[in-house]
Coordinates of N, CA and C in Angstrom, one line a residue:
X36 N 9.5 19.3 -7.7 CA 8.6 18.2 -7.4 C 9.0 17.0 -8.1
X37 N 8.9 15.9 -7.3 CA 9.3 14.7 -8.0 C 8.2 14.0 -8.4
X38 N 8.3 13.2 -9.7 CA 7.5 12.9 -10.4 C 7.9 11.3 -11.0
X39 N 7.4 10.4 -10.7 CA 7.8 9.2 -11.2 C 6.4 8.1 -11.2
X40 N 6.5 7.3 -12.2 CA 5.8 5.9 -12.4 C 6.1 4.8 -12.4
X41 N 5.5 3.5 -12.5 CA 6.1 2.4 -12.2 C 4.9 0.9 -12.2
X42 N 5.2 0.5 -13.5 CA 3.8 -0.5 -13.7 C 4.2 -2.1 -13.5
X43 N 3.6 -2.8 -13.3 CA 3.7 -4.3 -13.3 C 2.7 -4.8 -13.6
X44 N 2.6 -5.8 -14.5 CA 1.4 -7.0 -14.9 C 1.0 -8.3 -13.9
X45 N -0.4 -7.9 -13.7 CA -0.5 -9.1 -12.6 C -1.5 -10.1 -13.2
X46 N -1.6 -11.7 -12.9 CA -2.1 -12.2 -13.4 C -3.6 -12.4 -12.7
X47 N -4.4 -11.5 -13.2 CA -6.0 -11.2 -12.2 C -6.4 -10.6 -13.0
X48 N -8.2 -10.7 -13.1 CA -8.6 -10.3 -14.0 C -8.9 -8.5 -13.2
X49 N -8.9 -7.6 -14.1 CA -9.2 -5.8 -14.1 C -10.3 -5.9 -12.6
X50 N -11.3 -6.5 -12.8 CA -12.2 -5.9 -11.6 C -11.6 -6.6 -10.0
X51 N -10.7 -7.8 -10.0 CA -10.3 -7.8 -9.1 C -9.3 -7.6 -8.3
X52 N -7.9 -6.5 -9.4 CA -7.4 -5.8 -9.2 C -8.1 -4.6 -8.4
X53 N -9.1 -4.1 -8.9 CA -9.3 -2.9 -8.6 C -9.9 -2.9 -7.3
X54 N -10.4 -4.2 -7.0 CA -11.2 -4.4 -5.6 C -10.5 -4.5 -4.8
X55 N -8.8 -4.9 -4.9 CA -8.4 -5.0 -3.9 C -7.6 -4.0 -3.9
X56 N -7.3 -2.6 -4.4 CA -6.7 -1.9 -3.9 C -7.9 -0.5 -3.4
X57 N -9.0 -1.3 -3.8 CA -10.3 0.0 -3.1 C -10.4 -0.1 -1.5
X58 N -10.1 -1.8 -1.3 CA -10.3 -1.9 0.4 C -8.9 -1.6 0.5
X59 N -9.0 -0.8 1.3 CA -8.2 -0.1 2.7 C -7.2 -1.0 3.4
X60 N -7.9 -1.4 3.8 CA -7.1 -2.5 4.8 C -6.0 -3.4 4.0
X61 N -6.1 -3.9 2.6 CA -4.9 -4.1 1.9 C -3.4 -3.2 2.0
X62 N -3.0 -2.5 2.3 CA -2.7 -1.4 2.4 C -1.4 -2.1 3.5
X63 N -1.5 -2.3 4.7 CA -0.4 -3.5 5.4 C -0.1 -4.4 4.7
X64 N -0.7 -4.6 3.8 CA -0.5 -6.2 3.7 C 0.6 -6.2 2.2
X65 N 0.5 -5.0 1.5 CA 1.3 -4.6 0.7 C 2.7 -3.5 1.0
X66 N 2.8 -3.3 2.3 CA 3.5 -2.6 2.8 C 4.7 -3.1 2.9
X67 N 6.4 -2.9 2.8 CA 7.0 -3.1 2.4 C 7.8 -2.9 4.1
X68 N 8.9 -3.3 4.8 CA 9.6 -3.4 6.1 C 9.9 -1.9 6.3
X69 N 10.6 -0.8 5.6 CA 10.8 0.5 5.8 C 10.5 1.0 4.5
X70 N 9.7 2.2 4.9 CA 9.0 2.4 6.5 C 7.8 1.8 6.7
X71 N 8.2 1.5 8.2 CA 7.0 0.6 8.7 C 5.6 1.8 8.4
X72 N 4.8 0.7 8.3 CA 3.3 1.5 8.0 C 2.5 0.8 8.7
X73 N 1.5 1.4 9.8 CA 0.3 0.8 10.7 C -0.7 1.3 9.8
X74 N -1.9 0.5 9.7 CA -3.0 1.1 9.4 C -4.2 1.0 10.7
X75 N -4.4 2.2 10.8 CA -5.7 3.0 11.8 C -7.0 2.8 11.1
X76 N -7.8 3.5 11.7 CA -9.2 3.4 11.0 C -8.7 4.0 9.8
X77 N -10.0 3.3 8.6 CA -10.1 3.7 7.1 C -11.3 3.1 6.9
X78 N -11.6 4.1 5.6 CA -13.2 4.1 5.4 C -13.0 2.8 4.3
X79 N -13.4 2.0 4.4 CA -13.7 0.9 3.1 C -15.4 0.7 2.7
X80 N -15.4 0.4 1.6 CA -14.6 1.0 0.6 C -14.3 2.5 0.4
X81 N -13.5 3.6 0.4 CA -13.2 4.4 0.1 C -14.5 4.9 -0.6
X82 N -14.9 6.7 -0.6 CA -15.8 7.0 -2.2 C -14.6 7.9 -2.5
X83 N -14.8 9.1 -3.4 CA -14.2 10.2 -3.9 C -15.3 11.6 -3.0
X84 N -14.0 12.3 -2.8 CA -14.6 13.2 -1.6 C -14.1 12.6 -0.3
X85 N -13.8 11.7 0.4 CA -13.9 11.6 1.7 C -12.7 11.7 1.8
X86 N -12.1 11.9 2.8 CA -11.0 11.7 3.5 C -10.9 10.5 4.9
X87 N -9.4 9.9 4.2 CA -9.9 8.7 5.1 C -7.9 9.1 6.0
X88 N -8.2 8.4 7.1 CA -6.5 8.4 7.7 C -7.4 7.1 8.3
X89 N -5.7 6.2 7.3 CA -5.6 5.0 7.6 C -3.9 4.5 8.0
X90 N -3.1 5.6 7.8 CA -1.8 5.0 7.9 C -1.0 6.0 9.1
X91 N -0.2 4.9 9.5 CA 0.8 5.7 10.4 C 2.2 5.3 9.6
X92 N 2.7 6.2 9.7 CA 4.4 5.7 8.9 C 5.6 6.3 9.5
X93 N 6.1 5.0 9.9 CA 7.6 5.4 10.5 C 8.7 5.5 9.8
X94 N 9.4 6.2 10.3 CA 10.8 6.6 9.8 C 11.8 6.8 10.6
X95 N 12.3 4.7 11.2 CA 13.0 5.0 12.3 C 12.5 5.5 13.6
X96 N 12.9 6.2 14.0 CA 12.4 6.7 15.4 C 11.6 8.0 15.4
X97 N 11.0 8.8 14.0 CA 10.2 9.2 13.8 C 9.0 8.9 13.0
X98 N 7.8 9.1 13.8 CA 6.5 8.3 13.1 C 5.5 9.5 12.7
X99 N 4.8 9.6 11.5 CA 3.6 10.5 10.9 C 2.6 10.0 11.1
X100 N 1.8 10.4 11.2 CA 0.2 10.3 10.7 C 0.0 10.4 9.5
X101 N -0.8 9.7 8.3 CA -0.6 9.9 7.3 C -2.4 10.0 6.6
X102 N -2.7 11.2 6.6 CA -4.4 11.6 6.4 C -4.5 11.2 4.7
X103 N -5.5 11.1 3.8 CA -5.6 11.1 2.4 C -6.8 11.0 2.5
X104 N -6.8 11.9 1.1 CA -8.2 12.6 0.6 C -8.4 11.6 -0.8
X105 N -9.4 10.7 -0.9 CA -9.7 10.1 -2.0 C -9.8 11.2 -3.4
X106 N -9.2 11.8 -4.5 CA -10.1 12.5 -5.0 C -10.8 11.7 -6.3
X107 N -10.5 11.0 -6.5 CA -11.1 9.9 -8.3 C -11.2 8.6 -7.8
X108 N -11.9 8.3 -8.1 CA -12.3 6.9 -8.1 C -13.2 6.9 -9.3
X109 N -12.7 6.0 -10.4 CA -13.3 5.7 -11.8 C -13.3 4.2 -12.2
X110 N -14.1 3.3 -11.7 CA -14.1 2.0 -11.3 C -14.1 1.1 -13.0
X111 N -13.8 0.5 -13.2 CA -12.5 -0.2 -12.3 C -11.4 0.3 -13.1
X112 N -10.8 1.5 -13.5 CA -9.5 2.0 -13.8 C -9.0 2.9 -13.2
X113 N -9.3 3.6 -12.3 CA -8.6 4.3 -11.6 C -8.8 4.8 -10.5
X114 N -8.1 5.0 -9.3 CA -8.4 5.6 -8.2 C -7.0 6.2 -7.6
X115 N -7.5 7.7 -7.1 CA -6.3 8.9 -7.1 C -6.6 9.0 -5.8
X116 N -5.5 9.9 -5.2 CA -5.5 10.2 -3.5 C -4.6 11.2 -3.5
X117 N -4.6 12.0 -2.4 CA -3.6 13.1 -2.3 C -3.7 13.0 -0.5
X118 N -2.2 13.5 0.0 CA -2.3 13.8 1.3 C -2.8 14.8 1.9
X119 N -3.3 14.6 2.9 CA -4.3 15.8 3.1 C -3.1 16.2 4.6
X120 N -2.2 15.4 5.6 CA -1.6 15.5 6.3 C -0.4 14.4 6.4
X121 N 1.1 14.8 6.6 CA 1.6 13.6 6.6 C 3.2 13.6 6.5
X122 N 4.3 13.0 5.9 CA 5.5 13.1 5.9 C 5.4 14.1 4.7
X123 N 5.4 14.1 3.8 CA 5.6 15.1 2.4 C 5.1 16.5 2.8
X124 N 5.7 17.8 1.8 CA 5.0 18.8 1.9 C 3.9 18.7 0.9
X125 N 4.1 17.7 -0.4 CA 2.8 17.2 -1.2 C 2.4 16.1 -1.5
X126 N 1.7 15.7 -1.9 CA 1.6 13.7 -2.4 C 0.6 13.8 -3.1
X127 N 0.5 13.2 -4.1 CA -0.4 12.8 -4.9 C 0.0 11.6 -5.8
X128 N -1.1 10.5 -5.7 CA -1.0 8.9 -6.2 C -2.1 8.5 -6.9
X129 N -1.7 8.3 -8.0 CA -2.7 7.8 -9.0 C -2.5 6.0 -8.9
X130 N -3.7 5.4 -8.8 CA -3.4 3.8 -9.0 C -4.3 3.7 -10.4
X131 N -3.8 3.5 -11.7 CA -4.2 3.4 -12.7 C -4.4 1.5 -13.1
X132 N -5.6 1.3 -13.9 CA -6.1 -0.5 -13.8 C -6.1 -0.4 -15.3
X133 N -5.6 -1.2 -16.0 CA -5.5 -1.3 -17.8 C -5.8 -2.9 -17.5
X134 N -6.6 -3.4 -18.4 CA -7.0 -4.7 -18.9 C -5.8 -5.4 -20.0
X135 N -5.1 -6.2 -19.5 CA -4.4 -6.8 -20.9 C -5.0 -7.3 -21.5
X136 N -5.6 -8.6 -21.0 CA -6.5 -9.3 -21.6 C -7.6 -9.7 -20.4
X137 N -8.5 -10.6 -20.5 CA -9.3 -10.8 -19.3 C -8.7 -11.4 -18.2
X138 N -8.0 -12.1 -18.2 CA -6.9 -12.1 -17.0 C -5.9 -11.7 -16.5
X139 N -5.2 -10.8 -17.5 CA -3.9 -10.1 -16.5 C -4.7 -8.3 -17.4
X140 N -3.9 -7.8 -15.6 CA -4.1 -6.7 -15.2 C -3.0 -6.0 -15.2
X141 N -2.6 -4.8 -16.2 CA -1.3 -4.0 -15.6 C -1.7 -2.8 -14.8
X142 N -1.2 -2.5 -13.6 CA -1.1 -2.0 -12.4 C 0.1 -0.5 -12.9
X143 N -0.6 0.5 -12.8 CA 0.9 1.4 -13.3 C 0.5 2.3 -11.8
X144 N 1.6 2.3 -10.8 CA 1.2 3.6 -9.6 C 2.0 5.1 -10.8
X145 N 1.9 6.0 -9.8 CA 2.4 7.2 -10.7 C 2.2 8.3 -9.5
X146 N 3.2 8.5 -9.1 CA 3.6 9.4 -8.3 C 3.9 11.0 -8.0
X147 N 3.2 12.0 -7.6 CA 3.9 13.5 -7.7 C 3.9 14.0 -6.0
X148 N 5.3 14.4 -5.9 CA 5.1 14.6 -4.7 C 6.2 15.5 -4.3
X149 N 6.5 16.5 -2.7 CA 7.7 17.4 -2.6 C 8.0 16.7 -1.4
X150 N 9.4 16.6 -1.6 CA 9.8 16.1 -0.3 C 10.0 17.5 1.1
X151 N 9.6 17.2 1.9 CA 10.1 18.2 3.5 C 11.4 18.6 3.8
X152 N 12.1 20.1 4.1 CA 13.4 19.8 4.1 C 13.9 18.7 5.1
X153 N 13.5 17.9 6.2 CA 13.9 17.0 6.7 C 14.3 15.7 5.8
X154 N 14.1 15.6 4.7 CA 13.8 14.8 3.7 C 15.1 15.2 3.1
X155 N 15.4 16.3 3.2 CA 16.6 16.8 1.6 C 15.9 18.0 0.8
X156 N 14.5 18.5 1.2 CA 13.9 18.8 0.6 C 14.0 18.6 -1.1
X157 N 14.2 19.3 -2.1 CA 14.5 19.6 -3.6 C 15.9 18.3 -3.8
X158 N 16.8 18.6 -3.0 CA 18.5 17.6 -3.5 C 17.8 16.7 -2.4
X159 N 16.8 16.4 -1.8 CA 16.5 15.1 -1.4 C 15.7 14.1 -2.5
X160 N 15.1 14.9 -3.1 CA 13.7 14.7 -3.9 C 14.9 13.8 -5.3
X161 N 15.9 14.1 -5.6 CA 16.8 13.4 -6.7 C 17.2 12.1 -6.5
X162 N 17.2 12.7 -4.9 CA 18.5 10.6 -4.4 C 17.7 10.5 -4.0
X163 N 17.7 10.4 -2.3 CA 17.3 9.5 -1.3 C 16.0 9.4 -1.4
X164 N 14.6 10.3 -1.7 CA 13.9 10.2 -1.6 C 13.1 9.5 -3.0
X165 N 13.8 9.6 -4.0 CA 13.5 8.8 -5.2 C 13.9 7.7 -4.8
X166 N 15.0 7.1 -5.0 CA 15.2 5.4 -4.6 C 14.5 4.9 -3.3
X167 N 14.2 5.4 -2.5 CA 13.3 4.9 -1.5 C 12.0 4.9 -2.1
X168 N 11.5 5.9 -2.6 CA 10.0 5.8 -3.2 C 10.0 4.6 -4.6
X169 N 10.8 4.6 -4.6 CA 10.9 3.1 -6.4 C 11.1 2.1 -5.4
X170 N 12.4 1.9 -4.6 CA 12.0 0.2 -3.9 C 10.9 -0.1 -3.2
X171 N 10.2 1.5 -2.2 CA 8.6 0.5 -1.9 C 7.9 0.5 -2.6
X172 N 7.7 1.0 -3.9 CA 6.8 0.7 -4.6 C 7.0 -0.2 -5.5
X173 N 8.4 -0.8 -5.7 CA 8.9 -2.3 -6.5 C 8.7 -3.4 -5.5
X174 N 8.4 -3.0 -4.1 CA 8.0 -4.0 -2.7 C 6.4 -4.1 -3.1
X175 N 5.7 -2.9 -3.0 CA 4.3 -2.9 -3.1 C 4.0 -3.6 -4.1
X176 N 4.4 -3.4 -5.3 CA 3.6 -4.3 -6.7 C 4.0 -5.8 -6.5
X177 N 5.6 -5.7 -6.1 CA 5.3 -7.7 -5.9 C 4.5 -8.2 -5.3
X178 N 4.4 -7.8 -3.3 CA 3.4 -8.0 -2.7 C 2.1 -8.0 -3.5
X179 N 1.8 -7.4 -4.2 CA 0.4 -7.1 -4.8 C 0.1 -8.3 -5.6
X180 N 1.1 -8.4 -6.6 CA 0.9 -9.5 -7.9 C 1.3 -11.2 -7.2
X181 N 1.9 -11.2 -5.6 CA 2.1 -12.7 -5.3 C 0.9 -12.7 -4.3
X182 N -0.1 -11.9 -3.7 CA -1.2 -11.8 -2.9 C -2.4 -12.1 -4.1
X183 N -2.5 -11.6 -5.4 CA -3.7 -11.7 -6.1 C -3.1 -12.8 -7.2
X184 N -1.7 -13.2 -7.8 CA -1.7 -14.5 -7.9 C -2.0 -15.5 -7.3
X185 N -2.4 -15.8 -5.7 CA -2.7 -16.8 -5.3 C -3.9 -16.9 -5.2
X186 N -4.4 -18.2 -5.3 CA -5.8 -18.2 -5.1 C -6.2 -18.7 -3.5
X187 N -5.3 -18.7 -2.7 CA -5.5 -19.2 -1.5 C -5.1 -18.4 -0.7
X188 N -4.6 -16.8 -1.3 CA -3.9 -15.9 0.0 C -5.2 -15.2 -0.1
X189 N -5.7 -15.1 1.6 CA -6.5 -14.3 1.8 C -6.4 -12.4 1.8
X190 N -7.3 -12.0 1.3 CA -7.5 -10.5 0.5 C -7.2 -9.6 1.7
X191 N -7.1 -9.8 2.9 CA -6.6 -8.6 4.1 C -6.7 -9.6 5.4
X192 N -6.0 -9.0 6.0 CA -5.9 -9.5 7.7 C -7.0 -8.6 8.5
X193 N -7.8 -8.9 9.5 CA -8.4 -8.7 10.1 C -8.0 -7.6 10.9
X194 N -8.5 -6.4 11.3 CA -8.7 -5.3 11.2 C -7.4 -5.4 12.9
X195 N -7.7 -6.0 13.6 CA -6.9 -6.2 14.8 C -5.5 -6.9 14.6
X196 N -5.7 -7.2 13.8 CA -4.5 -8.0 13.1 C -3.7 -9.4 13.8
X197 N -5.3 -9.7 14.5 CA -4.9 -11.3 15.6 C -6.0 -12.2 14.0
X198 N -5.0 -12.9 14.1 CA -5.6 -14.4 12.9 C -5.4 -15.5 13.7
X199 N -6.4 -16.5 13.3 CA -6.7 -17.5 13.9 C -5.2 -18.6 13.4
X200 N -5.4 -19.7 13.9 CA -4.0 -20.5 13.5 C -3.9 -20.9 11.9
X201 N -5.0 -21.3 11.7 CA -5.7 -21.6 10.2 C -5.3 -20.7 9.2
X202 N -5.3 -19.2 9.1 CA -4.9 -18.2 8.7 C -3.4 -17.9 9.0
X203 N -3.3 -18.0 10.1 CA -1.8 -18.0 10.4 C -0.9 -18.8 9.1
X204 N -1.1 -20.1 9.0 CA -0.4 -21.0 8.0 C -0.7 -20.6 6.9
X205 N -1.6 -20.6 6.8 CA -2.1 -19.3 5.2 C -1.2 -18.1 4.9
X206 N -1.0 -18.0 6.2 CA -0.1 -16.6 6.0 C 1.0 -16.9 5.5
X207 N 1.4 -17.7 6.4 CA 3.0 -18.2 6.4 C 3.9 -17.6 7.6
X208 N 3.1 -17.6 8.6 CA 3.5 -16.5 9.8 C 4.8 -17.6 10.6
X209 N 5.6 -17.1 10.9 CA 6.8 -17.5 11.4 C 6.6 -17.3 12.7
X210 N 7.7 -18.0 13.8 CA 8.2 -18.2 15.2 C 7.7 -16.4 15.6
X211 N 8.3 -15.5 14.6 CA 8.5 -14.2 15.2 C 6.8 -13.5 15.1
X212 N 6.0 -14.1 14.3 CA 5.3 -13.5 13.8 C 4.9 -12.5 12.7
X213 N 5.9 -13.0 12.2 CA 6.1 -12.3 10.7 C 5.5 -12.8 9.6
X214 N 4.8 -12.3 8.7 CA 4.2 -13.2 7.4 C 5.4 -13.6 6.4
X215 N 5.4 -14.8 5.8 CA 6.3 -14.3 4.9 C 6.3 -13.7 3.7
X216 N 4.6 -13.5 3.5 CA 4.2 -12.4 2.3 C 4.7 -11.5 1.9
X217 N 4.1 -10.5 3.0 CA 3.8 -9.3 3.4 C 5.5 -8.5 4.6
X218 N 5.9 -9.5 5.2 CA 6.9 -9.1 6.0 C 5.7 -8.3 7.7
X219 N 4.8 -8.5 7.5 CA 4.0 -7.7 8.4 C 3.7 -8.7 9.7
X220 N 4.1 -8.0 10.9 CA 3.8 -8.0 12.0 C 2.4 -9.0 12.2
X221 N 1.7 -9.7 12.9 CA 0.3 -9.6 13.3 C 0.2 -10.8 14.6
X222 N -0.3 -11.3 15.3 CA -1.0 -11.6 16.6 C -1.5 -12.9 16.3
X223 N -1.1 -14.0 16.6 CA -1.5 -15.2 16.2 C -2.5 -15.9 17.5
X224 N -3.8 -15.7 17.7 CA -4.8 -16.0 18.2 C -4.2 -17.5 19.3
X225 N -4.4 -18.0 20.3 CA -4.0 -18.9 20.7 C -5.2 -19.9 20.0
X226 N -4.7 -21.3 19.8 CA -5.3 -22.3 20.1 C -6.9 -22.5 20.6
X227 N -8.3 -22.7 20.5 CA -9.2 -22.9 20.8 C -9.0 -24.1 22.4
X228 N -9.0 -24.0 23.6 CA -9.2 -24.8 24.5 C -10.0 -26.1 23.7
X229 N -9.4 -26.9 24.6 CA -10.1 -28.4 24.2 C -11.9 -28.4 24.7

């Protein structure tokens, strides 16, 4: 089983760290180019007990469904998940919230999980699937700490993921439609008719 963690300090105070990794729908917006990750329905806010499937995750030309079972939510320091269906044979994610001081927040994720033998299974779990799991989650925390350092980037994209032009520029959404946040896809609303 591989087992790894990985903390960053963000400048936000503890309760609104923890709010934005309770909604769901942040979840794209921290998602990192590979593997791409759709988010489907999800329950927001999340409780402990439910099971929510909110992500799809590709891998290349193969795509998962990716189910998770909330099991801890301890407000505002921690909230745990495990896969309930998905690419791994296990997964389990702790997002742990420590107070530095009243404005910065350190963020530690912490990881246990088996990789599939499509994965490498065991001699995947050392290389490829360790360095891929540390750069999206060295993707995820930046995303996280340049989304909750700003005081003007909005907290999630709209569930359809079409934003108005207003938000678009907020975004920073390009010709392609790309954020330049987040790297994420989304649908830029035309123009209101005169």
């Amino acid at each position: 089983m591989l087992h790894f963690q990985r903390a960053i300090e963000i400048a936000a105070p503890l309760e609104r760290v923890f709010a934005f990794h309770l909604d769901t729908r942040n979840a794209a917006r921290i998602a990192p180019p590979f593997p791409r990750v759709r988010v489907g329905e999800a329950t927001t806010p999340p409780t402990a007990g439910v099971s929510v499937q909110c992500l799809t995750v590709s891998f290349g030309i193969a795509s998962f469904p990716w189910d998770a079972l909330v099991t801890t939510i301890a407000a505002p320091t921690l909230i745990e998940d495990v896969q309930e269906r998905g690419p791994f044979a296990s997964w389990r994610h702790r997002h742990a919230f420590v107070a530095v001081s009243p404005t910065v927040t350190r963020l530690t994720d912490e990881i246990w999980c088996t990789a599939p033998w499509w994965m490498g299974g065991r001699l995947g779990e050392g290389t490829v699937v360790r360095w891929q799991l540390l750069a999206m989650f060295a993707g995820r925390q930046a995303a996280t700490k340049r989304l909750l350092e700003d005081p003007t980037a909005p907290v999630w994209v709209t569930p359809s993921h079409q934003v108005d032009q207003a938000a678009a520029r907020a975004l920073g959404v390009d010709s392609t439609g790309r954020t330049r946040q987040t790297g994420m896809f989304v649908s830029v609303a035309p123009p209101p008719a005169p």
